[in-house]
Short mmCIF file of C-alpha atoms in Angstrom, two decimals:
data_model
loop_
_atom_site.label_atom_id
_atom_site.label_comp_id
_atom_site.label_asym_id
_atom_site.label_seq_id
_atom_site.Cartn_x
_atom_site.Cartn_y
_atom_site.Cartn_z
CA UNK A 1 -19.63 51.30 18.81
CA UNK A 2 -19.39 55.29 17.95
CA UNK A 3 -17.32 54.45 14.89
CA UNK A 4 -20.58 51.76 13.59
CA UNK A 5 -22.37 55.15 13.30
CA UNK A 6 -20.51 56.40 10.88
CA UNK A 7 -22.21 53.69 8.73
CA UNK A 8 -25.29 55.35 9.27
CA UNK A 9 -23.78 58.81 8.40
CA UNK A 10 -22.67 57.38 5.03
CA UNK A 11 -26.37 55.82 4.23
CA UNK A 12 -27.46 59.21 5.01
CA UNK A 13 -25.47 61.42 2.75
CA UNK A 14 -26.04 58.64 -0.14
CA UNK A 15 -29.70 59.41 0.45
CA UNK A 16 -28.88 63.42 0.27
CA UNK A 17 -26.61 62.70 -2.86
CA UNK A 18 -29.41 61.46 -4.72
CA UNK A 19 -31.97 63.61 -3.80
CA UNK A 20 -29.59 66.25 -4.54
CA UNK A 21 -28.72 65.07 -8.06
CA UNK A 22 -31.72 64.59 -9.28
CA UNK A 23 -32.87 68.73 -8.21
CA UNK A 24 -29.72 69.77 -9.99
CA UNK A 25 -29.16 67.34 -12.75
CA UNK A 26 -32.10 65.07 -13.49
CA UNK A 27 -32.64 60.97 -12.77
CA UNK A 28 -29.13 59.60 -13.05
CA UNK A 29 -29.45 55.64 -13.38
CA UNK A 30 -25.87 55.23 -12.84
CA UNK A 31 -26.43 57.33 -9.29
CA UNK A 32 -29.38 55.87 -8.66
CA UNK A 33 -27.58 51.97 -8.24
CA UNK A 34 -23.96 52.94 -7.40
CA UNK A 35 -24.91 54.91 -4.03
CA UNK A 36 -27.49 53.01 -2.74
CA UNK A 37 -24.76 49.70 -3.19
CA UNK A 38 -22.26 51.97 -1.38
CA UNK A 39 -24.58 52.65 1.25
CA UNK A 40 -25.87 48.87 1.41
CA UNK A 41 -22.41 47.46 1.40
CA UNK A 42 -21.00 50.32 4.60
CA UNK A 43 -24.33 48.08 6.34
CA UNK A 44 -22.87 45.02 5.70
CA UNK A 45 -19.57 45.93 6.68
CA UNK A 46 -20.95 47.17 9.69
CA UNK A 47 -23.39 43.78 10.57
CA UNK A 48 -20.60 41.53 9.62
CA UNK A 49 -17.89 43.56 11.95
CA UNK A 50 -21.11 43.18 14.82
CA UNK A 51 -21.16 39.27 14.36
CA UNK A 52 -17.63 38.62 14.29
CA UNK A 53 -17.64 40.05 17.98
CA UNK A 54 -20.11 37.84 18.70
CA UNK A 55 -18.68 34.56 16.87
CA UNK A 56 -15.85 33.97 18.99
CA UNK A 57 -15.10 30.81 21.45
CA UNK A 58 -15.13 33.24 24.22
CA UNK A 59 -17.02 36.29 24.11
CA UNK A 60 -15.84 38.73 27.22
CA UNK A 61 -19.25 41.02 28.45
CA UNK A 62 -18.21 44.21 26.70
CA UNK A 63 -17.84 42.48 22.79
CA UNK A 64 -21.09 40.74 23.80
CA UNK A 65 -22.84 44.22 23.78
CA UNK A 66 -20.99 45.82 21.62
CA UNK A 67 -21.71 42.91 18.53
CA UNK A 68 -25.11 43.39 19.51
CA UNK A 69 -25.43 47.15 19.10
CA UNK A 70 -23.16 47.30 16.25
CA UNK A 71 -24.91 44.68 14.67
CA UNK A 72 -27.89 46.82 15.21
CA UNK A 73 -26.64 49.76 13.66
CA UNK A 74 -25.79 48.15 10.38
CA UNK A 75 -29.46 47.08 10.52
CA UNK A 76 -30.15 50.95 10.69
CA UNK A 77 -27.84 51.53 7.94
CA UNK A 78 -29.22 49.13 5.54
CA UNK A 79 -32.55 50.41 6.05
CA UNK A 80 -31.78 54.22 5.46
CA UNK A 81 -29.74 52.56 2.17
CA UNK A 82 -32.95 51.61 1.56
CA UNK A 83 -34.28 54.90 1.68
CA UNK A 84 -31.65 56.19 -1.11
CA UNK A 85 -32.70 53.48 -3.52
CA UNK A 86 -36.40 54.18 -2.85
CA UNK A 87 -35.88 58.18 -3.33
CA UNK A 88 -34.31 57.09 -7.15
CA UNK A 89 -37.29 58.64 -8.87
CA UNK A 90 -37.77 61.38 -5.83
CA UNK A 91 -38.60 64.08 -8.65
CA UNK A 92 -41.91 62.26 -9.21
CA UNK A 93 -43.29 63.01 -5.85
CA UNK A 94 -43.82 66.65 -6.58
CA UNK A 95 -45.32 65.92 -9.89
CA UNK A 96 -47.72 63.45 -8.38
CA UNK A 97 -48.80 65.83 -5.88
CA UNK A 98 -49.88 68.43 -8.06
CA UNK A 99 -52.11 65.78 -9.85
CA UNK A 100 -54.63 62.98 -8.78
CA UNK A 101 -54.57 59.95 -7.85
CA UNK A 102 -56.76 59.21 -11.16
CA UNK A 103 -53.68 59.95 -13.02
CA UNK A 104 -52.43 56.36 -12.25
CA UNK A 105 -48.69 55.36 -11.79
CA UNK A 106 -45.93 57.28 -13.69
CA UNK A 107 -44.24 54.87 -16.33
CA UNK A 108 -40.60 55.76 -14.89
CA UNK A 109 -41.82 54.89 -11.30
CA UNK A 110 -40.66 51.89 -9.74
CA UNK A 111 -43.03 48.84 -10.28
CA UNK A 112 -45.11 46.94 -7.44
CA UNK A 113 -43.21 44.42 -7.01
CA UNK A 114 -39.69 46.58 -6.71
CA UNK A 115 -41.40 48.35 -4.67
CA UNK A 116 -42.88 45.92 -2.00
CA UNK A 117 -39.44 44.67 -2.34
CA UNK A 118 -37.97 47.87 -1.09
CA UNK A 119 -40.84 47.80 1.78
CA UNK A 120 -40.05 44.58 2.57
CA UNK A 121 -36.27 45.71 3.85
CA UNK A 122 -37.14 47.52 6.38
CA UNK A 123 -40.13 45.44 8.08
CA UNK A 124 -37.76 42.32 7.50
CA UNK A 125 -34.94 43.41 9.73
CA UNK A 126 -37.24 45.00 12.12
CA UNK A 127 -38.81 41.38 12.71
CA UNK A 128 -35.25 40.57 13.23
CA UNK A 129 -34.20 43.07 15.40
CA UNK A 130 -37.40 42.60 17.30
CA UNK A 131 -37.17 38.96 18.03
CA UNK A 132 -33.52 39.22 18.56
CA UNK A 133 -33.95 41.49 21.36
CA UNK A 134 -36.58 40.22 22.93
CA UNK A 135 -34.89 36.94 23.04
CA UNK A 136 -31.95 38.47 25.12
CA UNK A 137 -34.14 40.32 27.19
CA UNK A 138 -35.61 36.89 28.08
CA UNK A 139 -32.41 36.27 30.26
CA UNK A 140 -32.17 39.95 31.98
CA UNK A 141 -30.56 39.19 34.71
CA UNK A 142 -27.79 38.59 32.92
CA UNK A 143 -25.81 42.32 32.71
CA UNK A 144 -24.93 41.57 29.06
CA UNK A 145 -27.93 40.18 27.57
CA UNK A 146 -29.79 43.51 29.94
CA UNK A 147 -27.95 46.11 28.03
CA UNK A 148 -27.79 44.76 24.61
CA UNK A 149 -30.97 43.45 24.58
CA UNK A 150 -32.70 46.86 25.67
CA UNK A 151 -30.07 49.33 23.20
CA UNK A 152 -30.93 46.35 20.36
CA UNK A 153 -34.64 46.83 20.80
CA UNK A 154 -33.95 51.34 20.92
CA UNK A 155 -32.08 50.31 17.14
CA UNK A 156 -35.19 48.32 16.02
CA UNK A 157 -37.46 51.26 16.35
CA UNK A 158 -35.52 53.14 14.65
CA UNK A 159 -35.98 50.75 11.65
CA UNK A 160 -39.53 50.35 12.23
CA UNK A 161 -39.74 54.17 11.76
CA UNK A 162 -38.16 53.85 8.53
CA UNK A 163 -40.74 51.20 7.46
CA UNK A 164 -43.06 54.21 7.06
CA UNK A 165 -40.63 56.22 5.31
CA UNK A 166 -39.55 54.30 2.84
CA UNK A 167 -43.30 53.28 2.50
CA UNK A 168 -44.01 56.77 2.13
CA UNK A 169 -41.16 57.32 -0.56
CA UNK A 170 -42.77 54.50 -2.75
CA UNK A 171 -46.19 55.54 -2.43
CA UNK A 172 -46.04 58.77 -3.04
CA UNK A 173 -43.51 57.90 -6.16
CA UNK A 174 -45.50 55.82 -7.47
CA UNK A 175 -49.23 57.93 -6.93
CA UNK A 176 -50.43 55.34 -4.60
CA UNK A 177 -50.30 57.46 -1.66
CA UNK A 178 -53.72 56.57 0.33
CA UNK A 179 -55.83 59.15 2.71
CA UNK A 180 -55.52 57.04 5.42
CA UNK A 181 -51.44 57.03 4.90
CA UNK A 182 -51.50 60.66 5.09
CA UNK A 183 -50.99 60.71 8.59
CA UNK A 184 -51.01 57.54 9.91
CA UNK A 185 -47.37 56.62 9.79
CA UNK A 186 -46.95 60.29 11.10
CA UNK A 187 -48.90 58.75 14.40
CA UNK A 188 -46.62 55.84 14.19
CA UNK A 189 -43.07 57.04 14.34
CA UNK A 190 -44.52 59.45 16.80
CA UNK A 191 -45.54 56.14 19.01
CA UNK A 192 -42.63 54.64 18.58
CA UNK A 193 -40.27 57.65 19.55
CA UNK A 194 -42.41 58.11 22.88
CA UNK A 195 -42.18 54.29 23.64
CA UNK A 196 -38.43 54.14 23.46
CA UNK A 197 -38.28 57.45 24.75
CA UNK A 198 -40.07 56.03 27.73
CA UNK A 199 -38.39 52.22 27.68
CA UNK A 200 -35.13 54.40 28.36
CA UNK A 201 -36.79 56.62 31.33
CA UNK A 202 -38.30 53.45 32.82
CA UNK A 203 -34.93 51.31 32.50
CA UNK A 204 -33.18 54.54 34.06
CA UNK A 205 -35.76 54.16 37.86
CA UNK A 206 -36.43 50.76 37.73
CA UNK A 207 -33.13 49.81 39.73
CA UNK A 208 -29.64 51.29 40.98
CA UNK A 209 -27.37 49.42 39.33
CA UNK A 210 -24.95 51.05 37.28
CA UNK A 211 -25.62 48.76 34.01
CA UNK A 212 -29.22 50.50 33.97
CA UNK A 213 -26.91 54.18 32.92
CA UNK A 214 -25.84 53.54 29.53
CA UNK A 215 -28.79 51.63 27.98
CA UNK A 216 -31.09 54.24 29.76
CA UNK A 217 -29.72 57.33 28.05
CA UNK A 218 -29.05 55.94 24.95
CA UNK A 219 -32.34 55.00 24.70
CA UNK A 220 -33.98 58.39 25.30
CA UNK A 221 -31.63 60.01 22.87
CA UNK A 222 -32.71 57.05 20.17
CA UNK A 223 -36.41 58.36 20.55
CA UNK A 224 -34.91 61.57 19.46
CA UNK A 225 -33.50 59.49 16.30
CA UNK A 226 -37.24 58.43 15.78
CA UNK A 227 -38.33 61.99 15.90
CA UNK A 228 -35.72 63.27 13.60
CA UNK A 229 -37.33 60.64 11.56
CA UNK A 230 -40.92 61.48 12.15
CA UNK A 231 -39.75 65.19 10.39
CA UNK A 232 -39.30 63.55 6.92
CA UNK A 233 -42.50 61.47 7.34
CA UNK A 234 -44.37 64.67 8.48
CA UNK A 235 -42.91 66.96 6.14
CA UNK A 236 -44.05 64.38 3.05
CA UNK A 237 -47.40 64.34 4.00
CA UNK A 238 -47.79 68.02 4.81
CA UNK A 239 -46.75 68.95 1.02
CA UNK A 240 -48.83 65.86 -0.58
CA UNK A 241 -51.66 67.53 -2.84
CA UNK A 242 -51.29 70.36 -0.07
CA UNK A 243 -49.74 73.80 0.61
CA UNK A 244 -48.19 74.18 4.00
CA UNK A 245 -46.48 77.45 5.14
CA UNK A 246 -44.75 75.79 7.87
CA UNK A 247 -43.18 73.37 6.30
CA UNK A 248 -39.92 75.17 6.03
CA UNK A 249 -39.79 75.09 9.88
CA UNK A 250 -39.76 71.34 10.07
CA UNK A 251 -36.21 71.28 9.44
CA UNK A 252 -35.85 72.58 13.09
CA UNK A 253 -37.01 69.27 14.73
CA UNK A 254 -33.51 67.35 14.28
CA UNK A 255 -31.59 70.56 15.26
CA UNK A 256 -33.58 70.34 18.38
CA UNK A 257 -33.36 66.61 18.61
CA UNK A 258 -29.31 67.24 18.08
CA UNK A 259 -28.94 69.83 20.65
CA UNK A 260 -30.63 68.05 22.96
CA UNK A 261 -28.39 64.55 22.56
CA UNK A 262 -25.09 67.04 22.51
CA UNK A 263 -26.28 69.07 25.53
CA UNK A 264 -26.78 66.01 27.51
CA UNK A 265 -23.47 64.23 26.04
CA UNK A 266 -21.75 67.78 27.31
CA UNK A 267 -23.83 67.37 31.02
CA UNK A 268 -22.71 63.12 31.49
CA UNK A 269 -19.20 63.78 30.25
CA UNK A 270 -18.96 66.08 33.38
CA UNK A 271 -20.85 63.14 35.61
CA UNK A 272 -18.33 60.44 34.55
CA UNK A 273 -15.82 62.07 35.79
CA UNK A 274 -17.09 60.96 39.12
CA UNK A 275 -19.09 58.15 37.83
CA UNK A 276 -17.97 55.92 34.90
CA UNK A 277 -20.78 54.70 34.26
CA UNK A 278 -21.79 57.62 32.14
CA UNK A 279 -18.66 57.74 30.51
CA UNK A 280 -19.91 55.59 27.52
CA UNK A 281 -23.42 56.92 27.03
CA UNK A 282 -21.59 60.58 27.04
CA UNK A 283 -19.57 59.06 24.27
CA UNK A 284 -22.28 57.50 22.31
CA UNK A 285 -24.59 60.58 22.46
CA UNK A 286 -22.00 62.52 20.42
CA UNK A 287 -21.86 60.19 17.65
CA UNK A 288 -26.13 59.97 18.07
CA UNK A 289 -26.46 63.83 17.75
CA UNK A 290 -24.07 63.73 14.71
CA UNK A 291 -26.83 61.48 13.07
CA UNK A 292 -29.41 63.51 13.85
CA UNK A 293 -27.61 66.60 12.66
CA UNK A 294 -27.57 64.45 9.25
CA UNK A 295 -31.11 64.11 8.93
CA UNK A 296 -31.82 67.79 9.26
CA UNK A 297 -29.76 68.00 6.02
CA UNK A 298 -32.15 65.38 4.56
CA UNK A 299 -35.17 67.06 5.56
CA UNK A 300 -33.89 70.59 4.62
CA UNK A 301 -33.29 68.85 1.12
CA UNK A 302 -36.67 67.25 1.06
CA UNK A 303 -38.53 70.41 1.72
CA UNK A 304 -36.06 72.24 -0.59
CA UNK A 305 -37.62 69.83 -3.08
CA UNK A 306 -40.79 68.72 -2.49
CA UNK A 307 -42.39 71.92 -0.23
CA UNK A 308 -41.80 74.29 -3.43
CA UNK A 309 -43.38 72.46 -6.12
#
């Protein structure tokens, strides 16, 4: 499962790539389709490895869970590729913002229907995620089907949060950008970081069973995912037609949201050495502060070129 993440990592820096291109070198049309295939087919990878666990004649408890969260993750990964295809035409934004939204859509943006198509990722395998999970939380008393289902349903808020920034992304690109976007899906990611954040408290008293530990934590520390997420949302609507001095501080949210997932990985590696059932979640929480750490490079990037024009 802590190796899947690295698919998300890689969706991640093809997102910074071509953010990072197009500052220092212009709209690259070759960049702009090669990394966002890289990043789509790491996803795939990553789903398909998920469902082959899941495929077999007889599927022992732990590859039960694991398909399901890996499975999950490639979800994640696919939608952040999403967000690198979206961010092709990124230098637009700033050049949108300091017009109006009488100036119409740029000719070099993307067109409606690419990008509802792009939108359309995102809210797609959220519906999936969101049924799947709630059909294996159906059967909770079942250990396997308990965990999965609740870490499955932590994954698909984290794509529902990138709904809004990808929605953002082609908005803004294409000077569509409403007033009542501006800070609604800011409200939203915010919503759905405090549900899961909560989800993951509530699953942690509800009982004493050990299987209640790892889907618990991980939970909690994927609401800090969400508000990593909720930076690059905020941070896009702060600088849209607006000057903000403090938007060079947002940045700081995922190194907070990272320290916190590595202090607590550092505090339950201690615990399972009496208790092993926080020796996964201690595990996981690495690899989940690593992503974070990731998206303060892609907010840092986005302010670097958004906040300044």
């Amino acid at each position: 499962m802590l190796i899947s993440l690295a698919a998300i990592c890689l969706a991640l820096f093809t997102t910074a790539f071509i953010i990072i291109s197009q500052l220092t070198r212009g709209v690259n049309t070759f960049y702009n389709t090669l990394f966002p295939i890289i990043g789509y087919a790491g996803s795939i990878i990553t789903m398909i490895w998920g469902w082959a666990l899941l495929a077999g004649n007889d599927v022992m408890a732990d590859e039960f869970v694991a398909g399901h969260v890996i499975f999950g993750v490639g979800m994640i990964a696919a939608c952040v590729s999403t967000v690198a295809a979206s961010s092709g035409h990124f230098l637009l934004i700033p050049k949108n913002a300091a017009g109006s939204k009488s100036d119409g859509t740029p000719v070099q943006a993307y067109s409606s229907l690419i990008g509802n198509c792009l939108i359309a990722v995102p809210v797609l395998l959220t519906l999936l995620g969101f049924i799947w999970s709630i059909t294996l939380l159906r059967s909770a008393d079942i250990t396997p089907h308990y965990v999965a289902g609740h870490v499955l349903l932590g994954l698909t808020a984290i794509c529902a949060c990138l709904i809004d920034l990808v929605a953002t992304i082609v908005h803004q690109t294409r000077n569509t950008f409403s007033t009542k976007e501006h800070w609604l899906w800011c409200y939203w990611v915010i919503f759905l970081g405090s549900i899961t954040v909560l989800q993951g408290i509530y699953v942690l008293v509800s009982s004493d069973a050990s299987a209640r530990l790892a889907p618990g934590i991980i939970l909690i520390c994927l609401g800090m995912i969400c508000y990593s997420i909720f930076s690059k949302v905020w941070l896009l609507a702060l600088v849209w037609r607006r000057t903000c001095s403090l938007a060079n501080r947002i940045p700081m949210i995922p190194v907070f949201t990272c320290l916190f997932c590595l202090f607590l990985a550092s505090f339950l590696a201690e615990m399972a050495q009496t208790d092993m059932g926080y020796f996964i979640p201690s595990r996981v929480l690495v690899g989940l502060g690593a992503v974070c750490f990731t998206l303060f490079s892609i907010v840092s990037i986005l302010e670097a070129g958004s906040a300044k024009k």
